[in-house]
CSV table of C-alpha atoms in Angstrom, one decimal:
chain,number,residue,atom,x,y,z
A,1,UNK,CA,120.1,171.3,81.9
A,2,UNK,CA,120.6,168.3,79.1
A,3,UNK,CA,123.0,166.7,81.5
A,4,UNK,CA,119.8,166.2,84.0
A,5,UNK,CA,117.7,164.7,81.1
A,6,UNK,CA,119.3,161.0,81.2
A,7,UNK,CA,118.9,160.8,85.3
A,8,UNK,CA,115.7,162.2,85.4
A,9,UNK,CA,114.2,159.8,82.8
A,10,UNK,CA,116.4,156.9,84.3
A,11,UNK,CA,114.2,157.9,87.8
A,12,UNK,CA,110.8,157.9,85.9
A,13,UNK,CA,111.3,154.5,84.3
A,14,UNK,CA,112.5,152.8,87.3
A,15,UNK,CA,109.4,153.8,89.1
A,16,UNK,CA,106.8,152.8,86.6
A,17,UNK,CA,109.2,149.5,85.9
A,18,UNK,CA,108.2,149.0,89.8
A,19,UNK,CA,105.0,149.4,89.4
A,20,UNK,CA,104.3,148.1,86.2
A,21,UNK,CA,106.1,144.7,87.2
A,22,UNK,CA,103.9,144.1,90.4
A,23,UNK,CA,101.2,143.3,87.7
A,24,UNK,CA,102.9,141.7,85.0
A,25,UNK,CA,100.1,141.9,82.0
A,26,UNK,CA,101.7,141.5,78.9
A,27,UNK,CA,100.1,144.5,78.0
A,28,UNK,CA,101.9,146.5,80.9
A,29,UNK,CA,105.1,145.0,79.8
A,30,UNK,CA,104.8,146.0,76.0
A,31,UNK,CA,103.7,149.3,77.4
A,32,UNK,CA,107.2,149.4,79.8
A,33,UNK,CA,109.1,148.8,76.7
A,34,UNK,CA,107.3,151.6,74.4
A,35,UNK,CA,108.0,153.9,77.3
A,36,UNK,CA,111.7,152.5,77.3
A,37,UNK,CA,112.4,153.3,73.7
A,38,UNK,CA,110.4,156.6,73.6
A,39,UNK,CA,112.6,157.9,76.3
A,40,UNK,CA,115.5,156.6,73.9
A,41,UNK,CA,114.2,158.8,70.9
A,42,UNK,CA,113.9,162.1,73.4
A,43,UNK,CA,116.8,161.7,74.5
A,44,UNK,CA,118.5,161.0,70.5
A,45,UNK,CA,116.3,164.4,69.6
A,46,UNK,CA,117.3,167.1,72.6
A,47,UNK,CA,121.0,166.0,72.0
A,48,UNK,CA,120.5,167.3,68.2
A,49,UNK,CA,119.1,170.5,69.2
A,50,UNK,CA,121.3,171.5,71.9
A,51,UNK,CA,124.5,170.0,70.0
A,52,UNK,CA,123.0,171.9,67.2
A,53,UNK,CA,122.9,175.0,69.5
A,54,UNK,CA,126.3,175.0,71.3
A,55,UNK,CA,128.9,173.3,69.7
A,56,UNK,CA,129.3,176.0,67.4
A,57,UNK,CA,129.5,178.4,70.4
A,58,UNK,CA,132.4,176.6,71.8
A,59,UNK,CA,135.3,175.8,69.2
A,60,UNK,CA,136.7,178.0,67.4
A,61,UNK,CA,135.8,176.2,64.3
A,62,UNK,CA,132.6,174.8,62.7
A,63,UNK,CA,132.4,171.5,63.7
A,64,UNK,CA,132.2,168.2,61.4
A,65,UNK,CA,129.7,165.8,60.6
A,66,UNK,CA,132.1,163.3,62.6
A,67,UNK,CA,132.1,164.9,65.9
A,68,UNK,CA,128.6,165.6,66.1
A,69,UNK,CA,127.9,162.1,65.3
A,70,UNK,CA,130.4,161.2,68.0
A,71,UNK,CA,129.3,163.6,70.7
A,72,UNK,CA,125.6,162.4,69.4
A,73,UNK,CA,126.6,158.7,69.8
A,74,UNK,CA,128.4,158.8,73.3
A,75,UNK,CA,125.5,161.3,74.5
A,76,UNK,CA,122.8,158.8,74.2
A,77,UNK,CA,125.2,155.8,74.7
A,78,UNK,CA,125.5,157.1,78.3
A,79,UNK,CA,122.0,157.7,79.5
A,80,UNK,CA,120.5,154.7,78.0
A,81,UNK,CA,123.3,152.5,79.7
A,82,UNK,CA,122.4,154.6,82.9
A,83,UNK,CA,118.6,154.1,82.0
A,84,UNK,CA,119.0,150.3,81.4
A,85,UNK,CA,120.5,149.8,84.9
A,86,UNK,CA,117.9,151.9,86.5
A,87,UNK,CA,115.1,149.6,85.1
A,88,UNK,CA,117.5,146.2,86.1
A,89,UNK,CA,117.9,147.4,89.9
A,90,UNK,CA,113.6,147.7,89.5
A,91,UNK,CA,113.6,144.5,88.2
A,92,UNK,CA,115.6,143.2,90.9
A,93,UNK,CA,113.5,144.5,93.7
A,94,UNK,CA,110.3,144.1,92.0
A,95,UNK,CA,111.1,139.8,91.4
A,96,UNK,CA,111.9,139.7,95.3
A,97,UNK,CA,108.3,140.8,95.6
A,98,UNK,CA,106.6,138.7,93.2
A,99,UNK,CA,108.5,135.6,95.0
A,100,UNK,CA,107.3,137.0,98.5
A,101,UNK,CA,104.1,136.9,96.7
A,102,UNK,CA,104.2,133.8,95.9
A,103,UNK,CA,105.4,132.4,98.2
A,104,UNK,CA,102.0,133.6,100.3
A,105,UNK,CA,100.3,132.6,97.7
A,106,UNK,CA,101.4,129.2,98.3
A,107,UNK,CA,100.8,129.3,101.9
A,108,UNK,CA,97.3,130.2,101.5
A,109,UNK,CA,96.5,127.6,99.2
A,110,UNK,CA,98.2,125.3,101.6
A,111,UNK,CA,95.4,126.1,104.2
A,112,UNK,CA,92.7,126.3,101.6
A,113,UNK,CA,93.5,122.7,100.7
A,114,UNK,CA,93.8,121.7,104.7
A,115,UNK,CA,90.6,123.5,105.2
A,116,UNK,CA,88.7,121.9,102.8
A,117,UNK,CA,90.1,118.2,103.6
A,118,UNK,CA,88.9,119.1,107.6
A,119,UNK,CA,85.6,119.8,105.9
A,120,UNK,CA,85.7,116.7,104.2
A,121,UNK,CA,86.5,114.8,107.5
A,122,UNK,CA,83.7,116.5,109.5
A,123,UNK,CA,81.2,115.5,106.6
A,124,UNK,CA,82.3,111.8,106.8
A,125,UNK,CA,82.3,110.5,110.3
A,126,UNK,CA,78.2,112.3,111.0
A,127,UNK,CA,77.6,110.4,108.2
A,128,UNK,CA,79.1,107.1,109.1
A,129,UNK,CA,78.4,107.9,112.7
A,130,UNK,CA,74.6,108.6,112.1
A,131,UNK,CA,73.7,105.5,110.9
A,132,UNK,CA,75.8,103.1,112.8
A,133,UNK,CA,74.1,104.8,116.0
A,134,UNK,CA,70.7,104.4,113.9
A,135,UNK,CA,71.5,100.4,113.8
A,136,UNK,CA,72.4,100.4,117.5
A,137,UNK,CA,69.3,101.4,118.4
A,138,UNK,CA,67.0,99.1,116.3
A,139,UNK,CA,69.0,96.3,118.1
A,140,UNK,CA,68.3,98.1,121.6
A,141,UNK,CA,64.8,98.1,120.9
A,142,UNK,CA,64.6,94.5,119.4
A,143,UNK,CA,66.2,93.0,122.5
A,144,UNK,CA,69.5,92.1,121.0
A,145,UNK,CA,71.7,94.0,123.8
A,146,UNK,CA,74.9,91.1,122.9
A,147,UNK,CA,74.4,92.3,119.5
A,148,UNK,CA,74.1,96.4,120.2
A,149,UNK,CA,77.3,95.5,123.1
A,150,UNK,CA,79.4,93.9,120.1
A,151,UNK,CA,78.3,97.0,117.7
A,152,UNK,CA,79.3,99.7,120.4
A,153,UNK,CA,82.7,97.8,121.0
A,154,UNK,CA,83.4,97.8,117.1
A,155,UNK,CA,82.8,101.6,116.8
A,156,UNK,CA,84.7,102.4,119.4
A,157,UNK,CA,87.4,100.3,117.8
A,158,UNK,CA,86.5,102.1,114.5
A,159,UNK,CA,86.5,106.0,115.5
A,160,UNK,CA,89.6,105.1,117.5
A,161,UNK,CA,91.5,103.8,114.2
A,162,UNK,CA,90.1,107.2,112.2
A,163,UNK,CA,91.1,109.7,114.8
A,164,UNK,CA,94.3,109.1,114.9
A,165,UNK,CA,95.6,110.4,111.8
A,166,UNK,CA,94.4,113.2,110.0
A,167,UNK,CA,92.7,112.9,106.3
A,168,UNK,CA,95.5,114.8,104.3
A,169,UNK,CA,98.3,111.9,106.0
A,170,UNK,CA,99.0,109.1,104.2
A,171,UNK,CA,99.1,105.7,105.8
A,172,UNK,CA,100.1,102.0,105.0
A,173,UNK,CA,97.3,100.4,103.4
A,174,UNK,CA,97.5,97.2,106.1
A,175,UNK,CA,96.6,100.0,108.6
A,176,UNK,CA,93.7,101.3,106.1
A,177,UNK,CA,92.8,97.6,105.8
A,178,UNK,CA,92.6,97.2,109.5
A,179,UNK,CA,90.3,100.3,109.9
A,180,UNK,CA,87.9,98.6,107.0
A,181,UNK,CA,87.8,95.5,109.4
A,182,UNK,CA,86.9,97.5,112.4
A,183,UNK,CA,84.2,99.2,110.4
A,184,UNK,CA,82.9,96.0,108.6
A,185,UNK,CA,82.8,93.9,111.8
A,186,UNK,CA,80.4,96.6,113.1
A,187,UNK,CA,78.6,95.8,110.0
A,188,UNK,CA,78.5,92.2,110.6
A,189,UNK,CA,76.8,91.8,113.5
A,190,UNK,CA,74.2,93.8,111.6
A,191,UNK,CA,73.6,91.4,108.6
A,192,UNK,CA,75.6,87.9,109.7
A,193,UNK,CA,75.7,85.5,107.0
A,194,UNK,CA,74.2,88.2,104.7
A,195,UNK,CA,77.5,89.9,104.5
A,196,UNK,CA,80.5,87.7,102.9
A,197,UNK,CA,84.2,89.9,102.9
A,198,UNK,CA,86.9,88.9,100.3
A,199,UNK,CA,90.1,90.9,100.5
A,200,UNK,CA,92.3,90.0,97.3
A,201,UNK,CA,95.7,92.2,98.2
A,202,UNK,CA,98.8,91.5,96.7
A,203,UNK,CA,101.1,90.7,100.3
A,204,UNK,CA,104.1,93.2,98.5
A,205,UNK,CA,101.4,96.5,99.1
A,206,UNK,CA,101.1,96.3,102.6
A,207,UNK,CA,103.5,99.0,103.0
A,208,UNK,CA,102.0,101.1,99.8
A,209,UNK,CA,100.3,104.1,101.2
A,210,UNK,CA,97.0,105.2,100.9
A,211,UNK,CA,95.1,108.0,101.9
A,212,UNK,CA,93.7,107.5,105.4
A,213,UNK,CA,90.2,106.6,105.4
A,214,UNK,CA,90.1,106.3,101.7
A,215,UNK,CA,88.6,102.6,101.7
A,216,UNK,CA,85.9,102.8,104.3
A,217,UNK,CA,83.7,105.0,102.2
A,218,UNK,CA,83.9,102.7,99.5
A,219,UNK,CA,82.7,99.9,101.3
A,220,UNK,CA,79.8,101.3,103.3
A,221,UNK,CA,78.4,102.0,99.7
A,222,UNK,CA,78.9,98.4,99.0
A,223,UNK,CA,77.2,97.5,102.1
A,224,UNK,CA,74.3,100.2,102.0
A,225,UNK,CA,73.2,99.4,98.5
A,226,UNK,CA,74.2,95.9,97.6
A,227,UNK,CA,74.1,93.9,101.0
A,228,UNK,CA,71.0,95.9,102.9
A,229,UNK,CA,69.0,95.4,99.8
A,230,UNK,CA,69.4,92.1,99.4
A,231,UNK,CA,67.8,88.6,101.2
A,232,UNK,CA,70.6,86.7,100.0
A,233,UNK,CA,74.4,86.3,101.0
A,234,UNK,CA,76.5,89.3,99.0
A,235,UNK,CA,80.3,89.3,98.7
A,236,UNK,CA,82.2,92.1,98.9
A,237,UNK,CA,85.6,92.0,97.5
A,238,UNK,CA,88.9,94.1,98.6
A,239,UNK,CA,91.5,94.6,96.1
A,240,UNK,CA,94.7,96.1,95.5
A,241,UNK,CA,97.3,95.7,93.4
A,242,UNK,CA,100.0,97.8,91.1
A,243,UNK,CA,100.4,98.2,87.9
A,244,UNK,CA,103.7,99.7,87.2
A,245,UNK,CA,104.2,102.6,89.0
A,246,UNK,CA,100.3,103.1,90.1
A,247,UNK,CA,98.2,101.7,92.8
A,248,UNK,CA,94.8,100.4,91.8
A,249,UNK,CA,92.7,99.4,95.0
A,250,UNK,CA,88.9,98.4,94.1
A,251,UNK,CA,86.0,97.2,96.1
A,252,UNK,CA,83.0,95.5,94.7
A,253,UNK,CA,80.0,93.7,95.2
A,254,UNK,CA,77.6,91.2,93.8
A,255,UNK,CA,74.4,92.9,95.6
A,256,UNK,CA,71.2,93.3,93.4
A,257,UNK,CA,69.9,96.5,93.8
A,258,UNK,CA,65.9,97.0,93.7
A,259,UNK,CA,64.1,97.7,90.6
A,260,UNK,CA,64.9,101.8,89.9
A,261,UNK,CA,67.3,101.8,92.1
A,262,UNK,CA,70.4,101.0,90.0
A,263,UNK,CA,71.0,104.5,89.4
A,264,UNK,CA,71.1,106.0,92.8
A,265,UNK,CA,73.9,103.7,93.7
A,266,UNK,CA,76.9,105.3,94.3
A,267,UNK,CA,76.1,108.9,93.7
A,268,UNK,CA,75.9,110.2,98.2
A,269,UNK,CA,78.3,111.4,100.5
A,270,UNK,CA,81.0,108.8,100.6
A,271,UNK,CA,82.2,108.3,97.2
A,272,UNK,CA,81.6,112.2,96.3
A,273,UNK,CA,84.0,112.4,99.6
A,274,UNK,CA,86.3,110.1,98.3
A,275,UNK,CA,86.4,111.8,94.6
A,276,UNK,CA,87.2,115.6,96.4
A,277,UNK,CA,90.4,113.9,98.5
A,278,UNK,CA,91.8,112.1,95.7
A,279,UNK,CA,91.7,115.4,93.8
A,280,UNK,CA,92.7,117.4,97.0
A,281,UNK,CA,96.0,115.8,97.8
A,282,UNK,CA,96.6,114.2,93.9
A,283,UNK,CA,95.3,116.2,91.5
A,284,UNK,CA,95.3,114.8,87.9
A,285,UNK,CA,97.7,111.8,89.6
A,286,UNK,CA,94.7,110.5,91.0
A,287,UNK,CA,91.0,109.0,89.2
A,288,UNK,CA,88.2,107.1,90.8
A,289,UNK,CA,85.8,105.7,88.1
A,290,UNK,CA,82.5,103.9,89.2
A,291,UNK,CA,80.3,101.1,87.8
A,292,UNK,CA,77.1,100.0,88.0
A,293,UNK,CA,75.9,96.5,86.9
A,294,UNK,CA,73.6,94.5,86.7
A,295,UNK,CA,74.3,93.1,89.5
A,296,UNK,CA,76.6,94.7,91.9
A,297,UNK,CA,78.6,97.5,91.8
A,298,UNK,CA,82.3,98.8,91.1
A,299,UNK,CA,84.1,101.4,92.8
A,300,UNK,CA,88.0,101.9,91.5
A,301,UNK,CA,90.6,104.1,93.0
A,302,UNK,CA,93.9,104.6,90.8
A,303,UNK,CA,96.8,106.6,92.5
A,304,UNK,CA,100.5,107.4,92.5
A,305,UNK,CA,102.2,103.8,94.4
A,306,UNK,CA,104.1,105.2,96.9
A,307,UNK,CA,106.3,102.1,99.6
A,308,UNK,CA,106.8,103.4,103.1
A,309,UNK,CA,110.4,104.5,104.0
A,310,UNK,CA,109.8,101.8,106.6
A,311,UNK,CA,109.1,99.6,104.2
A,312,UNK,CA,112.9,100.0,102.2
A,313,UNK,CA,114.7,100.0,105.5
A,314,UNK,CA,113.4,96.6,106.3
A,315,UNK,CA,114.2,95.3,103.2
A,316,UNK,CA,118.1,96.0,103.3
């Protein structure tokens, strides 16, 4: 009956190793090694009763202190090194399903994260879309149909460029600067000599890529709050440049907001959508810090500088 004590004890640990395992608390694990070394001490106490018991029974003289010790020693030797591979072969099978797990796990974050920069996508382009439209239609009513034909050409132009990569793909930022131009010559035939562009880009960044559509947000805020409130001529500056292993692109303008207006600036839509896909596809890689001044405001983006294979290829 003893012999069946190591197996059967070996078979109860391996199960609630299993089990235990597929939660991994370090309270279930503590509990998984009390349970290890109280089935240790059972076993260490039956063997002294029953070699206690029989030993005696079976030789024709009383045994010493040595073989009991002996029989004792091998005894438990051999069903804890039974018991110890029991719980290894759970181990085993329990880490292929805690990477399976995992690797699930991973997956559905993936799509969460996919999800969520779609969402981001369908919140930008009504927004964009809403009030170029809006514009189109004060022209139409004023008469200006050259104007409203030019406006309708540049969106086109500009909802071509943005559909045809998808908000979690990167892109060279000379194609993210042409998209900006599409957008802001739609802009221009809105405000004319009201709206002044400046693009300041270092020419070794062309190939640098950017989050697509990461720029355009950055400069309707410019427009919408620094060159639609003001009667005078506002420039709006472009920049990008690298500092070390990081890309810093800004856009700024000289605009002068109305009085109690100053901090409204900066705080819709766009930038909040800019500040969720930097996080989405960077993480902590990736900051965007805002400014408001007296006159004019500042919008930076600061993000991990990465060439376009392209890029090395034609440069061998």
């Amino acid at each position: 009956m003893t012999s069946l004590a190591g197996p059967l004890i070996s078979l109860l640990l391996s199960v609630l190793a299993e089990r235990l395992l597929k939660r991994g608390t370090p309270r279930e694990w503590c509990f998984l090694g009390g349970i290890v070394l109280l089935a240790g001490s059972a076993l260490w106490t039956v063997d002294l009763i029953v070699q206690a018991q029989t030993l005696p029974l079976l030789s024709f003289r009383m045994p010493n202190k040595g073989d009991l010790l002996m029989a004792r020693f091998n005894w438990v030797y051999c069903n804890l090194l039974f018991s110890l591979q029991t719980v290894a072969l759970a181990l085993l099978a329990s880490s292929k399903t805690l990477l399976t797990r995992e690797k699930q796990l991973a997956i559905e974050r993936a799509a969460l994260q996919q999800a969520r920069l779609t969402a981001l996508r369908y919140q930008l382009n009504p927004h964009f879309l809403f009030n170029t439209l809006n514009t189109i239609s004060s022209l139409a009513a004023d008469s200006g149909a050259h104007e409203a034909e030019e406006m309708i050409a540049g969106l086109a132009d500009f909802m071509r460029a943005s559909l045809s990569s998808s908000m979690d793909a990167s892109i060279t930022l000379a194609a993210e600067l042409e998209t900006t131009q599409a957008y802001l010559a739609i802009e221009s035939v809105r405000f004319g000599e009201r709206l002044v562009v400046e693009y300041l880009c270092e020419p070794d960044l062309s190939d640098a890529l950017v989050p697509s559509l990461i720029l355009q947000p950055l400069v309707e805020n410019a427009v919408k709050y620094g060159v639609a409130r003001s009667k005078e001529a506002v420039h709006v500056r472009i920049a990008a440049r690298a500092n070390q292993k990081e890309l810093i692109l800004t856009v700024e303008d000289d605009g002068c907001c109305a009085p109690g207006k100053l901090a409204k600036a900066g705080t819709g839509v766009g930038l909040k959508n800019v500040a969720e896909r930097l996080d989405a596809l960077h993480g902590k890689e990736a900051i965007m810090r805002t400014e408001q001044r007296t006159r004019g405001f500042l919008a930076e983006l600061r993000m991990p500088l990465n060439i376009s294979l392209s890029y090395n290829v034609k440069r061998r």
